[in-house]
Amino acid sequence: MKYGIIGYSGRMGQAIEELFSEAGHQLVYQKDEAGEKELEKPEVIIDFSLKEAFAETVKVIEQKQVALVIGTTGLDQDDFAELKRLAEEVPVIQSFNFSIGINILSELINKVNQYVDQDWDIEISETHHRFKKDKPSGTAIMLGDLIDRDELEMHSKRLGSEFGEHEVDFASTGEVLTLKHRAYSREAFTRGVLISAEAALDLDAGFYTFKDILN
Ligand SMILES: NC(=O)C1=CN([C@@H]2O[C@H](COP(=O)(O)OP(=O)(O)OC[C@H]3O[C@@H](n4cnc5c(N)ncnc54)[C@H](O)[C@@H]3O)[C@@H](O)[C@H]2O)C=CC1
Ligand SMILES: O=C(O)C1=N[C@H](C(=O)O)C[C@H](O)C1
């Protein structure tokens, strides 16, 4: 597969290039703050840049008309409307967390919702590396959206080189249930990105989440 990376020089961009190279795929397009370089038209573009780069990503996909796999967080409802507009023309696969484990955890939250009533306390905590620009994480926001509460306590830590830990605590006056996921390598995410990019080649235009690809 001939692919491109927007956010090429970043932590995720570099990790994606490493795994995709091992898988035998060819990097033909790259873009970051320093500029862009294209050897030939990619079949799919992967975006792990920043919220402030999103408008440029939209322009690139509009121009190249290729599939987009996007993991960039900090996106708002207007950004999602743009992704849905792009998805009228090309496949768009979006996830705030491409790890298998978080997708399992989100399924478990759906199960917990059936038993936990308003008498339970629910709090979400996330820990990431000191360089992460957005807070709380996109994953924490996504997990919170799965829980039927108007307001949820969110806690964020920015420590060292933590790759990403998420914990959801459900507590009544008699017990506590903790769901926790910890990434100890960016491979937790890049493997899901690889699955998604390879799947994108066979998809019709449309908007997909990583959960859609896994199912
Ligand atoms: N969905 C998921 O599974 C995961 C999502 N992420 C998200 O991916 C994003 C990137 O994370 P990191 O790689 O750690 O960040 P980073 O700060 O290491 O890299 C950001 C990249 O974006 C580039 N960039 C900035 N402005 C740009 C512009 N205007 N045009 C093109 N490129 C531009 C930078 O040059 C850099 O290459 C963040 O939003 C993070 O939350 C990170 C890990 C997993
Ligand atoms: O910035 C990161 O590193 C990560 N960001 C994503 C998020 O904001 O949820 C996903 C993962 O936790 C790593």
mmCIF file of C-alpha atoms and ligand atoms in Angstrom:
data_model
loop_
_atom_site.group_PDB
_atom_site.id
_atom_site.type_symbol
_atom_site.label_atom_id
_atom_site.label_comp_id
_atom_site.label_asym_id
_atom_site.label_seq_id
_atom_site.Cartn_x
_atom_site.Cartn_y
_atom_site.Cartn_z
ATOM 1 C CA MET A 1 0.000 0.000 0.000
ATOM 2 C CA LYS A 2 1.161 3.529 -0.848
ATOM 3 C CA TYR A 3 0.288 5.755 2.108
ATOM 4 C CA GLY A 4 0.819 9.276 3.446
ATOM 5 C CA ILE A 5 1.212 10.716 6.938
ATOM 6 C CA ILE A 6 0.103 14.161 8.095
ATOM 7 C CA GLY A 7 1.978 14.777 11.328
ATOM 8 C CA TYR A 8 4.937 12.812 9.945
ATOM 9 C CA SER A 9 7.620 14.146 12.303
ATOM 10 C CA GLY A 10 5.495 13.657 15.435
ATOM 11 C CA ARG A 11 5.590 10.887 18.030
ATOM 12 C CA MET A 12 2.755 9.016 16.349
ATOM 13 C CA GLY A 13 3.891 9.815 12.813
ATOM 14 C CA GLN A 14 7.275 8.257 13.470
ATOM 15 C CA ALA A 15 5.753 5.223 15.214
ATOM 16 C CA ILE A 16 3.349 4.714 12.299
ATOM 17 C CA GLU A 17 6.165 4.878 9.745
ATOM 18 C CA GLU A 18 8.133 2.257 11.735
ATOM 19 C CA LEU A 19 5.267 -0.272 11.876
ATOM 20 C CA PHE A 20 4.082 0.355 8.303
ATOM 21 C CA SER A 21 7.615 -0.117 7.021
ATOM 22 C CA GLU A 22 7.828 -3.458 8.841
ATOM 23 C CA ALA A 23 4.512 -4.376 7.160
ATOM 24 C CA GLY A 24 6.009 -3.614 3.732
ATOM 25 C CA HIS A 25 3.991 -0.478 2.964
ATOM 26 C CA GLN A 26 5.507 2.488 1.065
ATOM 27 C CA LEU A 27 5.446 6.045 2.424
ATOM 28 C CA VAL A 28 4.864 8.309 -0.608
ATOM 29 C CA TYR A 29 3.483 11.492 1.047
ATOM 30 C CA GLN A 30 4.396 13.291 4.267
ATOM 31 C CA LYS A 31 3.314 16.595 5.801
ATOM 32 C CA ASP A 32 4.116 18.402 9.024
ATOM 33 C CA GLU A 33 4.749 21.940 10.248
ATOM 34 C CA ALA A 34 7.911 22.140 8.161
ATOM 35 C CA GLY A 35 6.001 21.457 4.910
ATOM 36 C CA GLU A 36 5.081 18.516 2.688
ATOM 37 C CA LYS A 37 6.781 16.068 0.306
ATOM 38 C CA GLU A 38 5.099 13.781 -2.251
ATOM 39 C CA LEU A 39 6.741 11.009 -4.292
ATOM 40 C CA GLU A 40 3.429 9.899 -5.828
ATOM 41 C CA LYS A 41 -0.278 9.922 -4.989
ATOM 42 C CA PRO A 42 -1.019 7.885 -1.836
ATOM 43 C CA GLU A 43 -3.921 5.381 -1.625
ATOM 44 C CA VAL A 44 -4.673 6.431 1.963
ATOM 45 C CA ILE A 45 -3.601 9.335 4.186
ATOM 46 C CA ILE A 46 -3.173 8.970 7.931
ATOM 47 C CA ASP A 47 -3.547 12.076 10.098
ATOM 48 C CA PHE A 48 -1.992 12.275 13.541
ATOM 49 C CA SER A 49 -1.272 15.984 13.612
ATOM 50 C CA LEU A 50 -2.960 18.581 15.834
ATOM 51 C CA LYS A 51 -6.337 20.271 16.056
ATOM 52 C CA GLU A 52 -4.808 23.480 14.667
ATOM 53 C CA ALA A 53 -3.747 21.578 11.541
ATOM 54 C CA PHE A 54 -7.192 20.130 10.843
ATOM 55 C CA ALA A 55 -8.302 22.715 8.238
ATOM 56 C CA GLU A 56 -5.169 21.933 6.210
ATOM 57 C CA THR A 57 -5.899 18.208 6.442
ATOM 58 C CA VAL A 58 -9.387 18.794 5.026
ATOM 59 C CA LYS A 59 -7.880 20.684 2.073
ATOM 60 C CA VAL A 60 -5.373 17.875 1.389
ATOM 61 C CA ILE A 61 -8.113 15.198 1.339
ATOM 62 C CA GLU A 62 -10.398 17.387 -0.824
ATOM 63 C CA GLN A 63 -7.550 17.827 -3.276
ATOM 64 C CA LYS A 64 -6.259 14.235 -3.358
ATOM 65 C CA GLN A 65 -9.637 12.461 -2.931
ATOM 66 C CA VAL A 66 -8.126 9.520 -1.045
ATOM 67 C CA ALA A 67 -9.175 7.621 2.101
ATOM 68 C CA LEU A 68 -8.425 9.268 5.446
ATOM 69 C CA VAL A 69 -7.571 7.544 8.736
ATOM 70 C CA ILE A 70 -7.570 10.208 11.465
ATOM 71 C CA GLY A 71 -6.567 9.872 15.114
ATOM 72 C CA THR A 72 -5.964 13.540 15.909
ATOM 73 C CA THR A 73 -7.801 14.600 19.081
ATOM 74 C CA GLY A 74 -9.196 17.934 20.230
ATOM 75 C CA LEU A 75 -11.647 17.956 17.314
ATOM 76 C CA ASP A 76 -14.986 19.726 17.896
ATOM 77 C CA GLN A 77 -18.446 19.272 16.405
ATOM 78 C CA ASP A 78 -17.665 21.579 13.473
ATOM 79 C CA ASP A 79 -14.603 19.438 12.692
ATOM 80 C CA PHE A 80 -16.737 16.284 12.769
ATOM 81 C CA ALA A 81 -19.202 17.947 10.373
ATOM 82 C CA GLU A 82 -16.254 18.492 8.011
ATOM 83 C CA LEU A 83 -15.220 14.833 8.372
ATOM 84 C CA LYS A 84 -18.777 13.731 7.548
ATOM 85 C CA ARG A 85 -18.692 16.023 4.482
ATOM 86 C CA LEU A 86 -15.405 14.474 3.304
ATOM 87 C CA ALA A 87 -16.943 11.039 3.935
ATOM 88 C CA GLU A 88 -19.497 11.724 1.188
ATOM 89 C CA GLU A 89 -16.618 11.355 -1.284
ATOM 90 C CA VAL A 90 -14.024 9.087 0.388
ATOM 91 C CA PRO A 91 -13.778 6.561 3.260
ATOM 92 C CA VAL A 92 -13.017 8.311 6.571
ATOM 93 C CA ILE A 93 -12.028 6.211 9.604
ATOM 94 C CA GLN A 94 -11.872 8.169 12.857
ATOM 95 C CA SER A 95 -10.982 7.180 16.402
ATOM 96 C CA PHE A 96 -9.644 9.037 19.435
ATOM 97 C CA ASN A 97 -8.053 5.742 20.425
ATOM 98 C CA PHE A 98 -6.950 3.042 17.992
ATOM 99 C CA SER A 99 -6.022 0.533 20.698
ATOM 100 C CA ILE A 100 -7.955 -2.733 20.886
ATOM 101 C CA GLY A 101 -8.053 -2.442 24.686
ATOM 102 C CA ILE A 102 -9.886 0.875 24.821
ATOM 103 C CA ASN A 103 -12.447 -0.416 22.370
ATOM 104 C CA ILE A 104 -13.030 -3.420 24.657
ATOM 105 C CA LEU A 105 -13.241 -1.063 27.660
ATOM 106 C CA SER A 106 -15.868 1.047 25.879
ATOM 107 C CA GLU A 107 -17.958 -2.087 25.283
ATOM 108 C CA LEU A 108 -17.698 -2.885 29.018
ATOM 109 C CA ILE A 109 -18.945 0.615 29.889
ATOM 110 C CA ASN A 110 -22.042 -0.012 27.784
ATOM 111 C CA LYS A 111 -22.614 -3.163 29.894
ATOM 112 C CA VAL A 112 -22.049 -1.332 33.209
ATOM 113 C CA ASN A 113 -24.598 1.331 32.204
ATOM 114 C CA GLN A 114 -27.306 -1.335 32.455
ATOM 115 C CA TYR A 115 -26.689 -1.777 36.202
ATOM 116 C CA VAL A 116 -25.342 1.557 37.504
ATOM 117 C CA ASP A 117 -28.028 4.027 38.571
ATOM 118 C CA GLN A 118 -27.814 7.660 39.680
ATOM 119 C CA ASP A 119 -26.836 6.569 43.210
ATOM 120 C CA TRP A 120 -23.366 5.546 41.950
ATOM 121 C CA ASP A 121 -20.387 7.928 41.806
ATOM 122 C CA ILE A 122 -18.515 7.860 38.485
ATOM 123 C CA GLU A 123 -15.137 9.486 37.782
ATOM 124 C CA ILE A 124 -12.673 9.269 34.883
ATOM 125 C CA SER A 125 -8.896 9.699 35.140
ATOM 126 C CA GLU A 126 -6.283 9.881 32.380
ATOM 127 C CA THR A 127 -2.506 10.084 32.440
ATOM 128 C CA HIS A 128 -0.283 11.000 29.469
ATOM 129 C CA HIS A 129 3.243 12.151 28.688
ATOM 130 C CA ARG A 130 4.287 15.665 29.638
ATOM 131 C CA PHE A 131 4.188 16.875 25.994
ATOM 132 C CA LYS A 132 0.505 16.187 25.346
ATOM 133 C CA LYS A 133 -1.137 19.470 24.382
ATOM 134 C CA ASP A 134 -4.839 18.701 24.887
ATOM 135 C CA LYS A 135 -6.554 17.991 28.217
ATOM 136 C CA PRO A 136 -8.582 15.946 28.990
ATOM 137 C CA SER A 137 -7.648 13.340 26.405
ATOM 138 C CA GLY A 138 -9.905 12.580 23.483
ATOM 139 C CA THR A 139 -10.272 9.056 24.845
ATOM 140 C CA ALA A 140 -11.465 10.343 28.246
ATOM 141 C CA ILE A 141 -14.045 12.547 26.513
ATOM 142 C CA MET A 142 -15.170 9.626 24.353
ATOM 143 C CA LEU A 143 -15.502 7.321 27.404
ATOM 144 C CA GLY A 144 -17.428 10.033 29.254
ATOM 145 C CA ASP A 145 -19.839 10.376 26.348
ATOM 146 C CA LEU A 146 -20.688 6.664 26.729
ATOM 147 C CA ILE A 147 -21.887 7.237 30.299
ATOM 148 C CA ASP A 148 -25.402 8.546 30.860
ATOM 149 C CA ARG A 149 -24.527 11.460 33.157
ATOM 150 C CA ASP A 150 -24.927 15.195 32.543
ATOM 151 C CA GLU A 151 -21.639 15.908 34.339
ATOM 152 C CA LEU A 152 -18.640 13.697 35.099
ATOM 153 C CA GLU A 153 -15.518 14.405 37.158
ATOM 154 C CA MET A 154 -12.456 14.174 34.883
ATOM 155 C CA HIS A 155 -8.889 14.080 36.205
ATOM 156 C CA SER A 156 -5.760 14.534 34.092
ATOM 157 C CA LYS A 157 -2.086 13.921 34.888
ATOM 158 C CA ARG A 158 0.825 14.833 32.626
ATOM 159 C CA LEU A 159 3.760 12.712 33.735
ATOM 160 C CA GLY A 160 7.056 11.875 32.034
ATOM 161 C CA SER A 161 6.676 9.660 28.981
ATOM 162 C CA GLU A 162 3.432 7.852 29.900
ATOM 163 C CA PHE A 163 1.883 6.582 26.653
ATOM 164 C CA GLY A 164 -1.730 6.702 27.826
ATOM 165 C CA GLU A 165 -3.628 5.364 30.862
ATOM 166 C CA HIS A 166 -7.395 5.619 31.311
ATOM 167 C CA GLU A 167 -9.392 4.621 34.384
ATOM 168 C CA VAL A 168 -13.151 4.696 34.932
ATOM 169 C CA ASP A 169 -14.329 4.251 38.542
ATOM 170 C CA PHE A 170 -17.919 3.358 39.438
ATOM 171 C CA ALA A 171 -18.655 3.462 43.211
ATOM 172 C CA SER A 172 -21.745 2.875 45.324
ATOM 173 C CA THR A 173 -21.659 3.178 49.140
ATOM 174 C CA GLY A 174 -20.814 -0.531 49.297
ATOM 175 C CA GLU A 175 -18.390 -1.266 46.443
ATOM 176 C CA VAL A 176 -16.240 0.125 43.644
ATOM 177 C CA LEU A 177 -15.727 -1.168 40.110
ATOM 178 C CA THR A 178 -12.621 0.080 38.246
ATOM 179 C CA LEU A 179 -12.093 -0.322 34.506
ATOM 180 C CA LYS A 180 -8.505 0.538 33.532
ATOM 181 C CA HIS A 181 -6.435 0.495 30.330
ATOM 182 C CA ARG A 182 -2.745 1.304 30.036
ATOM 183 C CA ALA A 183 -0.705 1.618 26.858
ATOM 184 C CA TYR A 184 2.979 0.913 27.423
ATOM 185 C CA SER A 185 3.957 1.422 23.804
ATOM 186 C CA ARG A 186 2.597 3.475 20.921
ATOM 187 C CA GLU A 187 2.305 0.099 19.194
ATOM 188 C CA ALA A 188 -0.996 -0.204 21.095
ATOM 189 C CA PHE A 189 -2.291 2.489 18.730
ATOM 190 C CA THR A 190 -0.282 1.942 15.546
ATOM 191 C CA ARG A 191 -1.510 -1.665 15.194
ATOM 192 C CA GLY A 192 -5.083 -0.354 15.076
ATOM 193 C CA VAL A 193 -4.031 2.321 12.589
ATOM 194 C CA LEU A 194 -2.501 -0.384 10.368
ATOM 195 C CA ILE A 195 -5.674 -2.501 10.521
ATOM 196 C CA SER A 196 -7.740 0.579 9.618
ATOM 197 C CA ALA A 197 -5.498 1.792 6.770
ATOM 198 C CA GLU A 198 -5.460 -1.653 5.137
ATOM 199 C CA ALA A 199 -9.254 -1.937 5.551
ATOM 200 C CA ALA A 200 -9.792 1.540 4.060
ATOM 201 C CA LEU A 201 -8.612 0.340 0.641
ATOM 202 C CA ASP A 202 -11.728 -1.865 0.331
ATOM 203 C CA LEU A 203 -14.302 0.529 1.816
ATOM 204 C CA ASP A 204 -16.906 2.603 0.011
ATOM 205 C CA ALA A 205 -17.080 6.322 0.768
ATOM 206 C CA GLY A 206 -18.492 6.866 4.252
ATOM 207 C CA PHE A 207 -17.729 7.705 7.861
ATOM 208 C CA TYR A 208 -16.419 4.817 9.983
ATOM 209 C CA THR A 209 -15.084 4.467 13.521
ATOM 210 C CA PHE A 210 -12.374 2.004 14.517
ATOM 211 C CA LYS A 211 -15.110 -0.012 16.262
ATOM 212 C CA ASP A 212 -16.844 -0.389 12.870
ATOM 213 C CA ILE A 213 -13.605 -1.744 11.404
ATOM 214 C CA LEU A 214 -13.109 -4.201 14.299
ATOM 215 C CA ASN A 215 -16.647 -5.563 14.070
HETATM 216 N N1 LIG B 1 -6.322 8.124 18.175
HETATM 217 C C1 LIG B 1 -5.272 7.567 18.773
HETATM 218 O O1 LIG B 1 -5.195 6.332 18.917
HETATM 219 C C2 LIG B 1 -4.145 8.439 19.210
HETATM 220 C C3 LIG B 1 -4.247 9.797 19.024
HETATM 221 N N2 LIG B 1 -3.205 10.607 19.313
HETATM 222 C C4 LIG B 1 -3.352 12.024 18.950
HETATM 223 O O2 LIG B 1 -2.562 12.241 17.805
HETATM 224 C C5 LIG B 1 -2.148 13.607 17.773
HETATM 225 C C6 LIG B 1 -0.648 13.658 17.600
HETATM 226 O O3 LIG B 1 -0.039 13.120 18.764
HETATM 227 P P1 LIG B 1 1.577 13.156 18.838
HETATM 228 O O4 LIG B 1 2.129 12.449 17.646
HETATM 229 O O5 LIG B 1 1.973 12.724 20.209
HETATM 230 O O6 LIG B 1 1.847 14.725 18.680
HETATM 231 P P2 LIG B 1 3.213 15.463 18.245
HETATM 232 O O7 LIG B 1 3.126 16.842 18.794
HETATM 233 O O8 LIG B 1 4.379 14.588 18.554
HETATM 234 O O9 LIG B 1 3.089 15.521 16.642
HETATM 235 C C7 LIG B 1 2.229 16.404 16.024
HETATM 236 C C8 LIG B 1 2.611 16.461 14.557
HETATM 237 O O10 LIG B 1 1.721 17.354 13.886
HETATM 238 C C9 LIG B 1 2.509 18.204 13.074
HETATM 239 N N3 LIG B 1 1.819 19.457 12.803
HETATM 240 C C10 LIG B 1 1.574 20.483 13.629
HETATM 241 N N4 LIG B 1 0.962 21.464 12.954
HETATM 242 C C11 LIG B 1 0.829 21.016 11.664
HETATM 243 C C12 LIG B 1 0.283 21.545 10.472
HETATM 244 N N5 LIG B 1 -0.253 22.775 10.453
HETATM 245 N N6 LIG B 1 0.297 20.806 9.335
HETATM 246 C C13 LIG B 1 0.828 19.554 9.354
HETATM 247 N N7 LIG B 1 1.367 18.990 10.453
HETATM 248 C C14 LIG B 1 1.360 19.738 11.578
HETATM 249 C C15 LIG B 1 3.804 18.412 13.839
HETATM 250 O O11 LIG B 1 4.831 18.878 12.960
HETATM 251 C C16 LIG B 1 4.040 16.979 14.305
HETATM 252 O O12 LIG B 1 4.623 16.244 13.247
HETATM 253 C C17 LIG B 1 -2.665 14.237 19.065
HETATM 254 O O13 LIG B 1 -3.898 14.862 18.808
HETATM 255 C C18 LIG B 1 -2.886 13.025 19.973
HETATM 256 O O14 LIG B 1 -3.877 13.239 20.966
HETATM 257 C C19 LIG B 1 -2.020 10.121 19.837
HETATM 258 C C20 LIG B 1 -1.883 8.779 20.064
HETATM 259 C C21 LIG B 1 -2.951 7.832 19.786
HETATM 260 O O1 LIG B 2 -1.577 12.167 22.953
HETATM 261 C C1 LIG B 2 -1.449 10.920 23.119
HETATM 262 O O2 LIG B 2 -0.367 10.317 23.284
HETATM 263 C C2 LIG B 2 -2.712 10.113 23.093
HETATM 264 N N1 LIG B 2 -3.823 10.756 22.788
HETATM 265 C C3 LIG B 2 -5.084 10.136 22.548
HETATM 266 C C4 LIG B 2 -6.164 10.815 23.379
HETATM 267 O O3 LIG B 2 -6.087 12.077 23.487
HETATM 268 O O4 LIG B 2 -7.053 10.103 23.853
HETATM 269 C C5 LIG B 2 -5.064 8.629 22.619
HETATM 270 C C6 LIG B 2 -4.019 8.013 23.504
HETATM 271 O O5 LIG B 2 -4.469 8.022 24.856
HETATM 272 C C7 LIG B 2 -2.664 8.662 23.377
#
